Structures are given as C-alpha cells and as structure tokens.
Tab-separated table of C-alpha atoms in Angstrom:
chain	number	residue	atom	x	y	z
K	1	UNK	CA	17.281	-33.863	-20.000
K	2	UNK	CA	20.530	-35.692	-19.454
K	3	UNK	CA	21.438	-37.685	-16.796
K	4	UNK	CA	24.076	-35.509	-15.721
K	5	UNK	CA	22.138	-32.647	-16.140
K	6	UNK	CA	19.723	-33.302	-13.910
K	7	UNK	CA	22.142	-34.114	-11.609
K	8	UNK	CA	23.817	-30.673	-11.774
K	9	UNK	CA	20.453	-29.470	-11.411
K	10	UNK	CA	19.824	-31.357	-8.101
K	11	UNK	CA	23.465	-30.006	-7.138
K	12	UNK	CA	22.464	-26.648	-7.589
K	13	UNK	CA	19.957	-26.127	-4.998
K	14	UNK	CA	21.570	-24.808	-1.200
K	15	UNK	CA	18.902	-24.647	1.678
K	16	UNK	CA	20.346	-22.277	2.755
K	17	UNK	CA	18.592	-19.709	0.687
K	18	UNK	CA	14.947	-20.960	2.141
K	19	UNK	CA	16.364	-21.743	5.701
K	20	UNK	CA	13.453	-20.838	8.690
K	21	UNK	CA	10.999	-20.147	6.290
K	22	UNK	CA	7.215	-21.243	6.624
K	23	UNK	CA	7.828	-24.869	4.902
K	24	UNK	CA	10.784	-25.369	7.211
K	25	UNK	CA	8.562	-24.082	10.160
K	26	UNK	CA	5.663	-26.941	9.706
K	27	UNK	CA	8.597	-29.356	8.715
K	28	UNK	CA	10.789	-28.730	12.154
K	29	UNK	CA	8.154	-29.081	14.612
K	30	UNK	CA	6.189	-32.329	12.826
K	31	UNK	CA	10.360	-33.489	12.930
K	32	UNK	CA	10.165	-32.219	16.761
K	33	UNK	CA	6.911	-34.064	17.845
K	34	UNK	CA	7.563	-37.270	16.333
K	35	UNK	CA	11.048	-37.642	17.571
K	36	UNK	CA	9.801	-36.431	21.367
K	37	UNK	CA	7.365	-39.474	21.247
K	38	UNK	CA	9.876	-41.826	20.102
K	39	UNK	CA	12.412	-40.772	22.842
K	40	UNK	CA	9.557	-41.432	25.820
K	41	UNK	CA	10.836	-45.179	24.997
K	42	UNK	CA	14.665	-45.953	26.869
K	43	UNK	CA	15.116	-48.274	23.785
K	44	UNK	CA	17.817	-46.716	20.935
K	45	UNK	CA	16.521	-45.280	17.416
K	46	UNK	CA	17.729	-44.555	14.607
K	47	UNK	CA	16.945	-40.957	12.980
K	48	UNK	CA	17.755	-41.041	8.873
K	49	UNK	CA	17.709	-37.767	7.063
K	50	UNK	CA	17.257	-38.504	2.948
K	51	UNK	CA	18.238	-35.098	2.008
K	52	UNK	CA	20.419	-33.924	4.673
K	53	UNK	CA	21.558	-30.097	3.414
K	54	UNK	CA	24.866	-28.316	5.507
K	55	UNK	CA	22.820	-29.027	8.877
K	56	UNK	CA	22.999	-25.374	10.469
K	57	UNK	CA	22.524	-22.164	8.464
K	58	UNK	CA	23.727	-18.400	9.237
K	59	UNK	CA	20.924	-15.989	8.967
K	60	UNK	CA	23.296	-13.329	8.276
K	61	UNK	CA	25.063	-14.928	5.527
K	62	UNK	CA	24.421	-13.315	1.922
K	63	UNK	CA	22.335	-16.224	0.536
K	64	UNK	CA	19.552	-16.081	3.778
K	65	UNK	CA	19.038	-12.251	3.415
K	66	UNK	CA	18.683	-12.023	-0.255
K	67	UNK	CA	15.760	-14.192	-0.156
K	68	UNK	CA	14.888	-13.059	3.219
K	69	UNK	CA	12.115	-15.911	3.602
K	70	UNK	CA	12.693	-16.349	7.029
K	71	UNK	CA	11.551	-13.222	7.741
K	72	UNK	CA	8.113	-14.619	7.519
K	73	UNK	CA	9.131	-18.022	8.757
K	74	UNK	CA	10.876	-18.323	12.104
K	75	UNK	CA	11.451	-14.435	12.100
K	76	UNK	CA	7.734	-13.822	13.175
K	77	UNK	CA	7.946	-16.486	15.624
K	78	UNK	CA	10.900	-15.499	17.412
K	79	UNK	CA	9.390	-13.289	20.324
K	80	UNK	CA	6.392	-15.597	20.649
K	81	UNK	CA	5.244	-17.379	23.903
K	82	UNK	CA	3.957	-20.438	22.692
K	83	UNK	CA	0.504	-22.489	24.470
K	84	UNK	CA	0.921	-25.077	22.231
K	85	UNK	CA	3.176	-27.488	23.583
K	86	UNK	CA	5.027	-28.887	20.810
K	87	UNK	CA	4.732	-25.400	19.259
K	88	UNK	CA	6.441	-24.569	22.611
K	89	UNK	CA	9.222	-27.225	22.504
K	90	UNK	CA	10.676	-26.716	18.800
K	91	UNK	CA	10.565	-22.578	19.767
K	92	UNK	CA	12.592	-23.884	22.817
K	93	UNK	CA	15.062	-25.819	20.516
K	94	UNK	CA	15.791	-22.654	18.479
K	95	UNK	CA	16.618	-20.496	21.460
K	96	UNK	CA	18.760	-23.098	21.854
K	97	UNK	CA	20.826	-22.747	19.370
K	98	UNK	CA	20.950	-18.736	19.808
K	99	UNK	CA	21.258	-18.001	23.631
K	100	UNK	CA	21.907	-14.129	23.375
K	101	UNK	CA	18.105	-13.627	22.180
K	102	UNK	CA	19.253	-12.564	18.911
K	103	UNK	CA	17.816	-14.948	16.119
K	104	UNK	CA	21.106	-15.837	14.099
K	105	UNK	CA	21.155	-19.303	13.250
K	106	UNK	CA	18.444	-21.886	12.015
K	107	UNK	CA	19.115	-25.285	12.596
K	108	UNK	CA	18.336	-28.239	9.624
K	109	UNK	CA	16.724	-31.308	10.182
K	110	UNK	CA	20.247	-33.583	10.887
K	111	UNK	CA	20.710	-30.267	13.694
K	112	UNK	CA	17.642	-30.723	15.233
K	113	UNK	CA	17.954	-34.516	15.449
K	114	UNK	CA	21.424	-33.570	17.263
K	115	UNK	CA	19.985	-31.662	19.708
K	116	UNK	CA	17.164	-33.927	20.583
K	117	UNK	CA	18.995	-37.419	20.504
K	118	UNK	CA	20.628	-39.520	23.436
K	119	UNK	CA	24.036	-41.358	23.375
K	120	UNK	CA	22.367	-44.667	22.514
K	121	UNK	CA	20.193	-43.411	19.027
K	122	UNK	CA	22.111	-43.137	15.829
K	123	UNK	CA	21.727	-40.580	12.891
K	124	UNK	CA	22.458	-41.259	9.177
K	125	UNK	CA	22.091	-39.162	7.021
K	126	UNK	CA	23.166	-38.433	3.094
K	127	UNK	CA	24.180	-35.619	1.219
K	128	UNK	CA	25.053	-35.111	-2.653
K	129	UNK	CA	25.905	-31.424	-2.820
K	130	UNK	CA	29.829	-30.952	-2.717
K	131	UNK	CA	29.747	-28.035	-0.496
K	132	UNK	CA	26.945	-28.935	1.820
K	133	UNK	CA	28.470	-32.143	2.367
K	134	UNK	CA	31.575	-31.515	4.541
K	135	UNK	CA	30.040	-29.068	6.488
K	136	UNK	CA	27.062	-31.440	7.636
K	137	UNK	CA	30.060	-34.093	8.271
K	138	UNK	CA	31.918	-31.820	11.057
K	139	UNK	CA	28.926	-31.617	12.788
K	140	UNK	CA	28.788	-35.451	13.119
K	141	UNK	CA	32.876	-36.173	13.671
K	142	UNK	CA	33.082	-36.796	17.383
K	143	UNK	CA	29.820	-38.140	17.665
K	144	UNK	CA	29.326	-42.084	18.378
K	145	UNK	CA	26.479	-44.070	16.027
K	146	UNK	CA	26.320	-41.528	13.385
K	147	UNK	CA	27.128	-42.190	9.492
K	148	UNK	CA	27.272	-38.984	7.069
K	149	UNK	CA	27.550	-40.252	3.511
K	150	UNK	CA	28.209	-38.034	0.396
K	151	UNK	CA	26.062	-40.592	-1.965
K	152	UNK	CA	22.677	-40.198	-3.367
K	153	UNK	CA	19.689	-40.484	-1.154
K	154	UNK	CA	17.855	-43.256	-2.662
K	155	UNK	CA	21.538	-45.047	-2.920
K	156	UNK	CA	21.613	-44.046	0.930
K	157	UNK	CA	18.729	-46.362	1.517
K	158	UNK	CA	19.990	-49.166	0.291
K	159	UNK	CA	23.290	-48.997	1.722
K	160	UNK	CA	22.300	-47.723	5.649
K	161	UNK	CA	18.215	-49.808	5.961
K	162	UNK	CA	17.402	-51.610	7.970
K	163	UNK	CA	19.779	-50.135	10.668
K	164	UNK	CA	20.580	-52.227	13.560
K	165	UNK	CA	18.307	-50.930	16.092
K	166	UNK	CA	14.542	-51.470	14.823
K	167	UNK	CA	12.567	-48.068	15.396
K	168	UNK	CA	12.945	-44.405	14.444
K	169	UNK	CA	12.200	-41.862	12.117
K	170	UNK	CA	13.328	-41.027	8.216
K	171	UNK	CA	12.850	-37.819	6.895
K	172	UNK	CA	12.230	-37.197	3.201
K	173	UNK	CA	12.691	-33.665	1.655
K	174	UNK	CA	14.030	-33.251	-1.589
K	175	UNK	CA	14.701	-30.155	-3.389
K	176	UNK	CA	11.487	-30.955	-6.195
K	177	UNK	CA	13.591	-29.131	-8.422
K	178	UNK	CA	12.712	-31.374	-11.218
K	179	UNK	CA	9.796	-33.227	-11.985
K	180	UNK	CA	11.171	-36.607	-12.242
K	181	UNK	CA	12.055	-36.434	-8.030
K	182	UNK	CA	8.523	-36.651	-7.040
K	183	UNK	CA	8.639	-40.322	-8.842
K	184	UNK	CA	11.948	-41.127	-7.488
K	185	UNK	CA	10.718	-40.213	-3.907
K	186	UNK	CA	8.414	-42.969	-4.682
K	187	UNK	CA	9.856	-45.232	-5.433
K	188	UNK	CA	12.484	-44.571	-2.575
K	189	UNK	CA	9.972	-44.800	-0.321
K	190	UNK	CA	8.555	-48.090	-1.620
K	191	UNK	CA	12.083	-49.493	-1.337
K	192	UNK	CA	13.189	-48.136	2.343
K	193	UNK	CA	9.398	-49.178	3.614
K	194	UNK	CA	10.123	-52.419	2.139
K	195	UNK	CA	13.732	-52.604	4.267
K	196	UNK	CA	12.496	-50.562	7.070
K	197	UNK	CA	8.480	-51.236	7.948
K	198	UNK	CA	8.944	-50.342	11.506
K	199	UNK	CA	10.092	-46.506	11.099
K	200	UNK	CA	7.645	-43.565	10.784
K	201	UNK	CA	8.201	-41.990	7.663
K	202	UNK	CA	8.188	-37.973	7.383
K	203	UNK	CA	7.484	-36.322	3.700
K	204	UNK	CA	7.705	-33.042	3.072
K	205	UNK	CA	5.978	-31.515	0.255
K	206	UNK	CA	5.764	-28.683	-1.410
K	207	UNK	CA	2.482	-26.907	-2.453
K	208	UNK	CA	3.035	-24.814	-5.907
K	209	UNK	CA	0.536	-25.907	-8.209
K	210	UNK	CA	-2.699	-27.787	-6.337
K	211	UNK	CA	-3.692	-30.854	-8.788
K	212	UNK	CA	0.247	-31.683	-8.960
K	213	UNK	CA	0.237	-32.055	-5.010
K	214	UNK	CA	-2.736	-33.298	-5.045
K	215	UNK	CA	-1.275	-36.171	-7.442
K	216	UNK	CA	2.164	-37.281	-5.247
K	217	UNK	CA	-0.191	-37.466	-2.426
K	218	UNK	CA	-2.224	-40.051	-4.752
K	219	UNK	CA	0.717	-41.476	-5.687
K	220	UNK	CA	1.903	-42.116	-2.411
K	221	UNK	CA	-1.316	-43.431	-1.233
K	222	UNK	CA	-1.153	-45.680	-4.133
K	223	UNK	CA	1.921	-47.683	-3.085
K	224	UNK	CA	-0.573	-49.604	-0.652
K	225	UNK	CA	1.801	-48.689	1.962
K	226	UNK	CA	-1.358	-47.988	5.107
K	227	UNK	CA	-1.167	-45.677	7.679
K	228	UNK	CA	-0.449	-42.106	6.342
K	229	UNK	CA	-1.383	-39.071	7.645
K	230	UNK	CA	-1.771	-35.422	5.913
K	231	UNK	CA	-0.343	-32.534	7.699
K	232	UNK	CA	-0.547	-29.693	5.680
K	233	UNK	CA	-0.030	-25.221	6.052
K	234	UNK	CA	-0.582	-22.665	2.991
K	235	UNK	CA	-0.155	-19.824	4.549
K	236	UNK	CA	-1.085	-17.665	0.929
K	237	UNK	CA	-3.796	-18.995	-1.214
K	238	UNK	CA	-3.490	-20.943	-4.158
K	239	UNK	CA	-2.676	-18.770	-7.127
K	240	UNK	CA	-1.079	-19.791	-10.606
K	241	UNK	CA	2.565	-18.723	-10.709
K	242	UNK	CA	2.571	-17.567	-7.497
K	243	UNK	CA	4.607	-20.051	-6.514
K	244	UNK	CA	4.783	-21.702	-3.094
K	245	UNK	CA	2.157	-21.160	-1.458
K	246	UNK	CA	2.714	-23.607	1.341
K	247	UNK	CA	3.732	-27.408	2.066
K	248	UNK	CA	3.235	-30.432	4.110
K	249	UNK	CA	4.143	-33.902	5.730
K	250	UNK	CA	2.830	-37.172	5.034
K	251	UNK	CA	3.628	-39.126	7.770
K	252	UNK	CA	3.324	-43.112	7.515
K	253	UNK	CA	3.266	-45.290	10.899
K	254	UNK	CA	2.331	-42.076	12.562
K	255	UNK	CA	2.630	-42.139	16.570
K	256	UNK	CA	-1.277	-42.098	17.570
K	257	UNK	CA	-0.768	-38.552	18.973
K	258	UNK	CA	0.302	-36.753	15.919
K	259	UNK	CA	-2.757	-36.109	14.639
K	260	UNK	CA	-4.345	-34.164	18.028
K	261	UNK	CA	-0.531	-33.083	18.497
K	262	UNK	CA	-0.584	-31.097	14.871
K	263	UNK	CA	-3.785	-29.448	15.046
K	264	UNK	CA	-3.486	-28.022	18.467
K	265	UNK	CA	-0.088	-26.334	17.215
K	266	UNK	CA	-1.623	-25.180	14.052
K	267	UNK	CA	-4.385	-23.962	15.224
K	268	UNK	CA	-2.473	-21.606	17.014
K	269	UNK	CA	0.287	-21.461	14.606
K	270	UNK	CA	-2.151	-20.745	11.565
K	271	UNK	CA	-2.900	-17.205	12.297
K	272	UNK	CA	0.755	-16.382	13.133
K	273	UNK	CA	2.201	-16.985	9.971
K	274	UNK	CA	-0.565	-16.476	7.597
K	275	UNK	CA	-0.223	-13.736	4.230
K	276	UNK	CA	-3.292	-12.032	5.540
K	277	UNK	CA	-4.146	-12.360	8.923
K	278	UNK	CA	-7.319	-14.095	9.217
K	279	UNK	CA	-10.938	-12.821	10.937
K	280	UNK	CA	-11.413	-15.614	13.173
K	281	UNK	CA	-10.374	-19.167	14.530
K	282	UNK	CA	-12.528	-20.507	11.826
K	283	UNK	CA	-10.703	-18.553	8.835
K	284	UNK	CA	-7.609	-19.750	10.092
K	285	UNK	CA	-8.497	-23.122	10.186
K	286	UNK	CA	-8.707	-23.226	6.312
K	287	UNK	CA	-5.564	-22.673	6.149
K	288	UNK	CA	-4.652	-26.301	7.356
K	289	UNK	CA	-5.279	-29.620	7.404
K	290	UNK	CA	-4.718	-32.617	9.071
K	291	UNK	CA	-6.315	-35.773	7.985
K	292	UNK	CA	-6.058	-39.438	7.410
K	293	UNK	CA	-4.954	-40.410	4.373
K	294	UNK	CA	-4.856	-44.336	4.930
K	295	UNK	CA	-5.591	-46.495	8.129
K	296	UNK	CA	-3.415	-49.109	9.707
C-alpha cells in the first residue's frame, strides 16, 4: 500500500457512524474518571486528544442510524439510574448535553473534555479528516488555552508536548483501520511519553481478533514504559469474523483509584450492555477485566 493510500484510507473513517456505541461507552467514562481525579487538584492541566473526530455527533443524522450501534451503546443506558458513581457522573454528562430527556446527541472525547474543564486547563487536540476538522474547530473558537490543529496525530505530538502546564491526560484512539496504526501508536506513544512523562496516558483498543490484541498490549508493555493498567469490556464473545466484539484502555501513570474506580462501574455496567444477558454477578464478571499490566 501507498503512502497516500493509506492515508485516504485513514481519511475515510467518520466516528460518527460508531458514535455512543459500547467501545465509546467504556472509553467516555475511563475519559470521565480520570479527568474528575485530575480536576480535585486547583493546579491547570492540559487534556490532548490524538484522534480528535468532529467532537459532537447527531444521533439522528443518516450515518448514526444506518449503523444504529448506539442503540446498544448509550441507547440502553439512557433511562438508567446509575449506583456506580462514575457510572453515575458520565450518565450525568450526557443528560447534559440533551436536557429535554430525549437522547439526541453524543458527545466525543474533545466534548466531554469541554464540559468537564475549568478556565485555567487547556485542550489540544488534532484532526486529519477534512470534514471533521472544522467542525471540531468551532467548538474550540471562543475558548481561551485551546489549540485545534488539522495535522497528523503523531505530528501533533511533536509540535504541542510538553505543554506548558506539567499534568493532564492524552487520549489515544485511532481508527485501526490499517494494520500499520497499531505500530505507529507505538511508537507515538514512545515519543509523547518521552516529551510528556508526567501525563496519564488513555489507549483505546479495539478487540476483533484476540491474539492480535493480545499482541499491541505486548507491544505496549514492551516499550518499558511502567505503570499500565488493563481496562477492558467484550460485551459478545470472541468469535472469528464476528468482528468487534469489544475494546479497552490501557492507561499508563494511572491515578491510584482507577483500578477500584473501573470495576465498581463495570461490575454494574457489565450486565447492562452485554449480547446475552448473563445468569449471575459472576457471569458478568467474565466479561471484563481490569488488571495490572506493569507497576510503577
């Protein structure tokens, strides 16, 4: 494959297909729960979102119903009183973004950092795809310490880490479209850990074929980078060609309450969202993990 072929490739993929499904579900409120810890601190951050998308996304619009996956994402959440209380707060955020009780918009990652920031923290985030781009930008115009770039993501780290401020969070979530990303994360990672050794890092994953998951997660762990932690939901069993049957986060620098954080909200989150709805807490709890991959 070309080099500007897999480009175009990359360029073809809009979230906005896969917007409040499952994988954005466990993505959102790990985003949620790390970013509430860092805010108990009055010092600024800085939130930096690798693959940034258009930011907010229309349920209605004709790319989110002919997939439909929210449906058995954030649709089957929408009515539900949450215990958990992280669960609780990124529920909270979405009703937040649709006060008449009628679930209409989804928010991305840059959206939710929005929402959730003060005055003082700054967001950067970068975007490649042409139409996604400007959209995401708006969003951002009139608001102080934030930096919306239209380059490459990897390119993005080198041009906005370290940022002035030393703590906060960067999200990784690529498309995976092609298999050359999940080395490229990589070695983006290696290079913005390398600038940036204070941040938690956030990276989502996608679950489609076990031993190839199995492998970025040894591949990430193999960088030598310490301190990860697993959080992972397949709400459908592994199957060949069945396609994705769930996702996760590594998280490096983790804030030392993640861990019990994540499997109090999947433990009641599990169940909710699961294919087949299981017989008991312990079925459900196969369905998830969280564990340490690396210690500090």
């Amino acid at each position: 494959m070309s080099a500007n072929q897999g480009q175009n490739s990359m360029l073809s993929y809009r979230h906005s297909y896969h917007a409040g499904n499952h994988a954005d579900v466990l993505k959102h409120l790990v985003q949620v729960t790390i970013l509430d810890y860092l805010l108990q601190k009055d010092k600024p951050l800085c939130y930096h979102d690798s693959h940034a998308g258009a930011g907010l996304y229309s349920l209605g619009s004709e790319q989110a119903q002919k997939t439909a996956e929210y449906q058995q994402g954030i649709g089957r959440l929408w009515q539900y009183q949450a215990k958990a209380a992280q669960l609780a707060r990124y529920l909270n955020l979405i009703h937040s973004l649709n006060p008449d009780n009628t679930l209409a918009f989804y928010p991305g990652s840059p959206k939710i950092a929005g929402l959730m920031l003060r005055p003082q923290d700054s967001i950067q985030a970068t975007e490649l795809h042409p139409s996604d781009y400007p959209i995401l930008a708006s969003q951002f115009a009139r608001r102080r310490h934030s930096r919306i770039e239209n380059i490459d993501a990897y390119a993005g780290f080198k041009a906005m880490l370290p940022p002035l401020v030393k703590r906060g969070l960067v999200l990784l979530d690529p498309p995976y479209e092609l298999k050359s990303e999940y080395n490229d994360l990589v070695a983006g990672l290696t290079e913005a850990y390398r600038r940036f050794p204070q941040a938690t890092y956030a990276i989502w994953y996608p679950v489609i074929e076990r031993a190839a998951a199995e492998a970025f997660i040894a591949a990430i762990v193999g960088t030598g980078i310490k301190n990860q932690l697993r959080i992972e939901y397949c709400p459908y069993p592994d199957k060949a060609g069945f396609g994705m049957s769930g996702s996760g986060m590594l998280v490096i620098n983790p804030p030392y309450t993640l861990a019990d954080n994540m499997r109090e909200a999947l433990t009641e989150l599990a169940p909710l969202l699961a294919a087949t709805p299981p017989a008991s807490v312990g079925d459900a709890s196969l369905l998830w993990q969280v564990s340490q991959l690396v210690g500090e």
